[in-house]
Amino acid sequence: MFVRQFTRQASSSSALTRLLKRSAVKSETVKTTRLRVVVPAGGGGGGGGSTVPVLQQQQQQQQRIQPQPSTTSATSTTPSASTSSLKSEVLRLRDSVSKTGDVVVLLVQVGGFYELFEYAQPVEMNLDAIAQLLDLHISKESASQPRMCGFPLASLDRYVPRLVAEANVRVAIVDQVTKDHWSPTKNFSRAVTRIVTKGAPLLTSVSDESAEIELHHGNCFLLSLAVLPAQSLNSPIRIGLSWTDISTGEFFVFESSEETLESDLTRISPSEIVTCNENSMPPAIFKTIRERAEIAGIQITHRPHANDPMFCIKQCEHVQARLDPMNVLRHSLKATDFATKALSALDSTQNESTPRLLGQNTTVPTLFAAGALFAYLNELFCGLEPHFNYTSSNSVTSGPDICATGIMHIDSATMTSLEIVKSIRDHDKKGSLISEINQTKTSQGERLLVSRLKSPSTNIQEIRRRHNLIESFHSLPASSPLLTETQRHLSQIRDLERGLQRLHLQSAKPKDVILLLQSLEQIQTLREYLLDFAEPNSNNDLIQLVKRLSPPMDVVNEYKGLFTETNTITNTNDDADVVDETSVLPGSVVQGMGASKLLKGKIWVPGTIGAGISEELDLLKNKKVECENKIEELKNKLTQQYGSEVALVEDPRDGPCISVKLKDNVTDLVEADKSIGKIHRQKHATKKKYTHAKWTQLFNMYKAIQDQQIQTELRIFEEACQKIRNKTPEIIRTSEAVAELDVTVSMAFIASKWNYVKPEMVEECGLELKESRHPVVENMQLLRSNSYTSNDAALNQDTRTWIITGPNMGGKSTFLRQIALIAIMAHAGLYVPATLAKIGIMDAVYSRVGASDNLAANQSTFRVEMQETANIVKRATPRSLIIMDEVGRGTSSQDGLALACGVLERVLKVNQSMCLFATHYHELPLLLAHQMGVGPEGSVEGTKYKRTAIRFMGDGNFTYCYSLEDGVSESSYGIEAAKVAGMPSDVIEVATKLQRVLLHMRRKDEKALGELLLAL
């Protein structure tokens, strides 16, 4: 065998080479400066071979990115890149990128590193701050070198996400784009090839398991917002929303309003919002966006131009009356082919598959928001064309973009207080509803479950369909293996949507394609397995779902043997030590040693494409094996001829040469060979290098064959990728069916494990529950080996409101939350924790539970409470469910009691909503009765009084009784709760004495209040 080694080329300039060498990484010592490739003696040609870096993606980028006025396409050829010319080049690119939005950090490729130059960074994020955040060492400034820090190309996925997430900035990646990788010249261009933001993160390959696990938890949405000003004094402001998860291609549009914008942003949960600047937007709208961004950590990107037609539609108000908005947008986007092409997919005259989406959601504001989103993405991806799934079935039946009458309204306060996706305490999924009921096995399944919980449906037919699907699996006998077998198949299916998007963005590796094809094959197996079950049982809903599992098996069968498993699945050893250029490696084949340290890990292993795929490729592999045999013969011949060990190597300066181990008289024997050429520059005392004519000839032959093999394999790989891309609609439909099946099976498993029940959904307003439980608290109690006390609930036309009193820690708040969660779960199409559930369709769930402030907005706890309460009583309808806990507690008892009574009166008279109202104001029933005109001894129509209690033991201790019973509690037992909490005994003693006095005074006050109310 021979060892081929090369030095990483930073550039043709010695100045840049010095820059590269001086750049240090504090937290990561990089040993690898050369890549060695071992060519085996003999072997199969396909499985072995050398690992060669291939700039396929950069070649494609060079074809896309040409020097032109486009702000993200600015390039500059650097045949002789000095420090000054590099600086001027970087500054030009920085200026062009800064026009596309807010703060941008510039990462510049210099050879094998990404460098952050001090002069190129924004004032808001200087080099010292960046280095501290990323734990990088800053090199000292000199006459020939600016202050800078950097990291290896292969660490891009490690540092950029941290920079974007923690510093809340955008990162522009400037790459060296080789004009011709196979050319011996070293000229290249630099171009901005990607701008990374919170809403458009790096798409890590599926081979990066840690990134895949992180992405598995949900969507990462990029949202654009366009405002259509009011057309008259009485007309409302219209707000267009358009958002996408660039990693999956999911795309949605929706028209919001000033009143619902905050809750819409909550349920969408974007990572980034792109919109016009503050001066071009109504102040109230901007305030809502800013406050939501501060709470949720959303990145806001402002378009730099006040008159940007994509966002400020003042100049386009005539569109509705006289012009087709599509034509206006096409004119505005004429310089961006990608945006125009993407927007055309929304035009029903051009795409027959989109009228359903257009008919429900696409209005003038949403159309402009979509156009703005596409234009922005064109800048971020620098000409690459992502795939967008415009007609997702989830978007029509269960996603967050269906019409307003089709989803249950849940505002941000309710989403937070009910802890649907995050717990209040840790702001993490642990302790939330999703953490307890999520048993999905696929990424797409988890995303769909989260989407359904954040945007429950109000379409009764759709809800019943989901319930029926769960029943198909939940009703199986305990001995049936169908549930576990289906979950086993699902667990072997990877994220099809993200894998497909990598293909569209030309960032896919062979492993991505392999796992995509394997997943499609697994889906076909699952389809056949489920059809055998579904058809005999005549379950029409399940049959329809299973038939949607329709992977394109023609492509799967065609490329089943495309790759050799060894070269595509086995990970390379990136941290292997590298010897100097004249060392000899023992053994036979060492693949990919240090390979991913080069060229951002974009490597191609010759032999990746399997045998029998191409006659041309098989012929090249045979030639390569013949050449390898000749090389081995030459090595053995020279070793025997010289009587010393000989290694065939490639020196980075001297090219192909032989390395001979020095022994007695070996020098004379070697130099007597006429094929030998002397190399005067020697580094080793025990070895000596020479050129050899035969070895040079064989080396050039081998290199030519291998280069041709790589190009042939790349062509075959790209053809396969293109055929898979052509099957995008079928794969997307299949992925959606996988997601729904996963959610269905997951809930069937949960229902069996925790004894959940199928809710009966009815059109009438109301709610009836038997033995209902809180899905999260119940599991926590069981983990502590404690029992959970269930409760009934009944709200209907006759009794729309329950007023609940009882002791602190008596379970009132838990009961309120569990009823709200059950209503949301039922509308999401899930089973619920109860023994019986009959639930009418609700348009909204509102929650005023818990205490919190907003100091950043200068809002006290009471202010926040009043704002949330006001929002509820202004928007709730007879079809809404309201839960309120201790309204008015943040102020004096007199003010709080008065406010609580006023709120209840409005809910009963105006809103007429279903309401659960927990309070510690024991005078409230008396005051409310007077306000409702029934007298102090009467009962208010439509209300019931419920209470929890405590039971005192003989020894003076007590226990909580969490069961609800009729009546009004006489005490809140706050002193008893304080005692349990560990309050010192002297405090308890004083409080008990004072309680007797205050209780006596209260009874007098109640009597006086009754007399006063009678007099009124």
Short mmCIF file of C-alpha atoms in Angstrom, two decimals, residues 816-1000:
data_model
loop_
_atom_site.label_atom_id
_atom_site.label_comp_id
_atom_site.label_asym_id
_atom_site.label_seq_id
_atom_site.Cartn_x
_atom_site.Cartn_y
_atom_site.Cartn_z
CA LEU A 816 -60.02 24.47 37.55
CA ARG A 817 -56.97 23.61 35.44
CA GLN A 818 -57.96 19.98 34.94
CA ILE A 819 -61.38 20.93 33.54
CA ALA A 820 -59.77 23.36 31.10
CA LEU A 821 -57.13 20.82 30.05
CA ILE A 822 -59.76 18.13 29.49
CA ALA A 823 -61.73 20.50 27.25
CA ILE A 824 -58.61 21.29 25.22
CA MET A 825 -57.57 17.64 24.94
CA ALA A 826 -61.04 16.66 23.75
CA HIS A 827 -61.06 19.34 21.05
CA ALA A 828 -57.55 18.32 20.00
CA GLY A 829 -58.97 14.90 19.20
CA LEU A 830 -57.47 13.10 22.21
CA TYR A 831 -58.91 10.88 24.91
CA VAL A 832 -59.36 12.49 28.35
CA PRO A 833 -58.68 11.48 32.00
CA ALA A 834 -62.17 10.66 33.24
CA THR A 835 -64.59 7.75 33.35
CA LEU A 836 -67.22 9.63 31.33
CA ALA A 837 -66.98 12.79 29.25
CA LYS A 838 -69.65 14.63 27.28
CA ILE A 839 -68.40 17.93 25.92
CA GLY A 840 -70.03 20.55 23.74
CA ILE A 841 -68.05 22.39 21.09
CA MET A 842 -66.30 25.46 22.58
CA ASP A 843 -64.87 28.40 20.72
CA ALA A 844 -62.33 29.34 23.42
CA VAL A 845 -60.83 28.47 26.78
CA TYR A 846 -59.82 31.39 29.01
CA SER A 847 -57.76 31.10 32.17
CA ARG A 848 -57.09 33.65 34.92
CA VAL A 849 -55.13 31.46 37.30
CA GLY A 850 -51.89 32.09 39.17
CA ALA A 851 -49.93 35.21 40.06
CA SER A 852 -47.25 36.80 37.91
CA ASP A 853 -45.87 40.22 37.17
CA ASN A 854 -44.20 41.80 34.16
CA LEU A 855 -41.52 44.07 35.59
CA ALA A 856 -39.96 44.66 32.17
CA ALA A 857 -43.22 46.28 31.07
CA ASN A 858 -43.62 48.06 34.45
CA GLN A 859 -46.66 45.97 35.32
CA SER A 860 -47.41 44.72 38.85
CA THR A 861 -49.04 41.42 39.68
CA PHE A 862 -52.41 43.11 40.15
CA ARG A 863 -52.05 45.01 36.87
CA VAL A 864 -51.36 41.78 34.98
CA GLU A 865 -54.31 40.11 36.69
CA MET A 866 -56.68 42.92 35.77
CA GLN A 867 -55.48 42.99 32.14
CA GLU A 868 -56.04 39.26 31.78
CA THR A 869 -59.46 39.49 33.41
CA ALA A 870 -60.46 42.42 31.20
CA ASN A 871 -59.39 40.49 28.12
CA ILE A 872 -61.63 37.60 29.14
CA VAL A 873 -64.80 39.53 29.93
CA LYS A 874 -64.48 41.52 26.69
CA ARG A 875 -64.06 38.47 24.42
CA ALA A 876 -65.75 35.45 25.97
CA THR A 877 -68.95 34.14 24.35
CA PRO A 878 -71.65 31.67 25.45
CA ARG A 879 -69.52 28.95 23.85
CA SER A 880 -66.43 29.83 25.87
CA LEU A 881 -65.11 28.12 28.98
CA ILE A 882 -63.68 30.45 31.65
CA ILE A 883 -61.69 29.47 34.70
CA MET A 884 -60.89 32.20 37.24
CA ASP A 885 -58.97 31.81 40.48
CA GLU A 886 -59.05 34.45 43.22
CA VAL A 887 -59.87 37.47 41.10
CA GLY A 888 -59.17 40.66 43.07
CA ARG A 889 -56.70 39.18 45.54
CA GLY A 890 -53.91 41.62 44.65
CA THR A 891 -55.57 44.67 46.24
CA SER A 892 -57.52 45.50 49.41
CA SER A 893 -60.24 43.07 50.45
CA GLN A 894 -62.98 45.66 49.83
CA ASP A 895 -61.75 46.50 46.32
CA GLY A 896 -61.08 42.88 45.52
CA LEU A 897 -64.51 41.74 46.64
CA ALA A 898 -66.20 44.46 44.62
CA LEU A 899 -64.18 43.63 41.51
CA ALA A 900 -64.84 39.90 41.87
CA CYS A 901 -68.56 40.53 42.12
CA GLY A 902 -68.54 42.88 39.14
CA VAL A 903 -66.66 40.35 37.00
CA LEU A 904 -69.03 37.53 37.96
CA GLU A 905 -72.07 39.65 37.22
CA ARG A 906 -70.78 40.46 33.72
CA VAL A 907 -69.96 36.81 33.02
CA LEU A 908 -73.48 35.79 34.07
CA LYS A 909 -75.38 38.59 32.32
CA VAL A 910 -73.30 39.52 29.29
CA ASN A 911 -70.86 36.75 28.41
CA GLN A 912 -73.14 33.90 29.56
CA SER A 913 -70.09 31.64 29.33
CA MET A 914 -69.42 28.41 31.14
CA CYS A 915 -67.40 29.51 34.17
CA LEU A 916 -65.56 27.99 37.13
CA PHE A 917 -64.86 30.76 39.66
CA ALA A 918 -62.71 30.02 42.73
CA THR A 919 -62.54 32.62 45.50
CA HIS A 920 -61.70 33.25 49.16
CA TYR A 921 -64.29 36.03 49.42
CA HIS A 922 -66.97 34.29 51.50
CA GLU A 923 -69.18 37.38 51.32
CA LEU A 924 -69.33 37.08 47.53
CA PRO A 925 -72.53 34.93 47.36
CA LEU A 926 -74.42 37.51 49.43
CA LEU A 927 -73.18 40.45 47.36
CA LEU A 928 -73.76 38.66 44.05
CA ALA A 929 -77.30 37.70 45.01
CA HIS A 930 -78.16 41.33 45.61
CA GLN A 931 -76.54 42.44 42.37
CA MET A 932 -78.54 39.86 40.44
CA GLY A 933 -81.77 41.02 42.10
CA VAL A 934 -82.70 37.88 44.01
CA GLY A 935 -82.20 39.16 47.56
CA PRO A 936 -79.69 38.06 50.16
CA GLU A 937 -81.44 34.77 50.88
CA GLY A 938 -82.03 33.75 47.27
CA SER A 939 -79.82 31.78 44.91
CA VAL A 940 -78.52 33.27 41.69
CA GLU A 941 -79.98 31.63 38.61
CA GLY A 942 -77.42 29.61 36.64
CA THR A 943 -74.95 29.25 39.52
CA LYS A 944 -73.96 26.54 41.97
CA TYR A 945 -71.78 26.82 45.04
CA LYS A 946 -69.13 24.16 45.55
CA ARG A 947 -66.46 23.82 48.21
CA THR A 948 -63.54 21.76 49.32
CA ALA A 949 -62.86 21.23 53.01
CA ILE A 950 -60.50 19.89 55.65
CA ARG A 951 -61.20 17.19 58.23
CA PHE A 952 -59.87 17.71 61.76
CA MET A 953 -58.51 14.72 63.61
CA GLY A 954 -58.84 13.99 67.31
CA ASP A 955 -55.26 15.03 68.01
CA GLY A 956 -55.75 18.50 66.52
CA ASN A 957 -54.20 17.65 63.15
CA PHE A 958 -56.20 17.75 59.95
CA THR A 959 -56.27 16.36 56.43
CA TYR A 960 -57.43 17.91 53.18
CA CYS A 961 -60.58 16.59 51.57
CA TYR A 962 -60.15 17.25 47.87
CA SER A 963 -63.65 16.11 46.87
CA LEU A 964 -66.00 18.90 45.86
CA GLU A 965 -69.29 19.15 47.74
CA ASP A 966 -72.22 21.54 47.68
CA GLY A 967 -72.08 24.67 49.80
CA VAL A 968 -69.92 27.67 50.69
CA SER A 969 -66.85 27.24 52.87
CA GLU A 970 -66.92 29.23 56.13
CA SER A 971 -63.16 29.58 56.27
CA SER A 972 -60.12 29.44 54.05
CA TYR A 973 -58.11 27.74 56.82
CA GLY A 974 -55.11 29.88 55.99
CA ILE A 975 -53.59 29.57 59.47
CA GLU A 976 -53.79 25.77 59.28
CA ALA A 977 -52.08 25.86 55.85
CA ALA A 978 -49.36 28.15 57.27
CA LYS A 979 -48.80 25.70 60.12
CA VAL A 980 -48.34 22.84 57.68
CA ALA A 981 -45.89 25.01 55.73
CA GLY A 982 -43.67 25.32 58.84
CA MET A 983 -44.61 28.75 60.19
CA PRO A 984 -43.12 29.31 63.72
CA SER A 985 -45.49 28.52 66.60
CA ASP A 986 -45.43 32.05 68.08
CA VAL A 987 -46.65 33.43 64.76
CA ILE A 988 -49.41 30.84 64.64
CA GLU A 989 -50.46 31.69 68.20
CA VAL A 990 -50.74 35.42 67.51
CA ALA A 991 -52.56 34.81 64.23
CA THR A 992 -55.10 32.53 65.92
CA LYS A 993 -55.98 35.18 68.50
CA LEU A 994 -56.34 37.86 65.90
CA GLN A 995 -58.43 35.56 63.73
CA ARG A 996 -61.09 35.28 66.47
CA VAL A 997 -61.34 39.05 66.71
CA LEU A 998 -61.51 39.52 62.94
CA LEU A 999 -64.07 36.74 62.58
CA HIS A 1000 -66.34 38.44 65.10
#
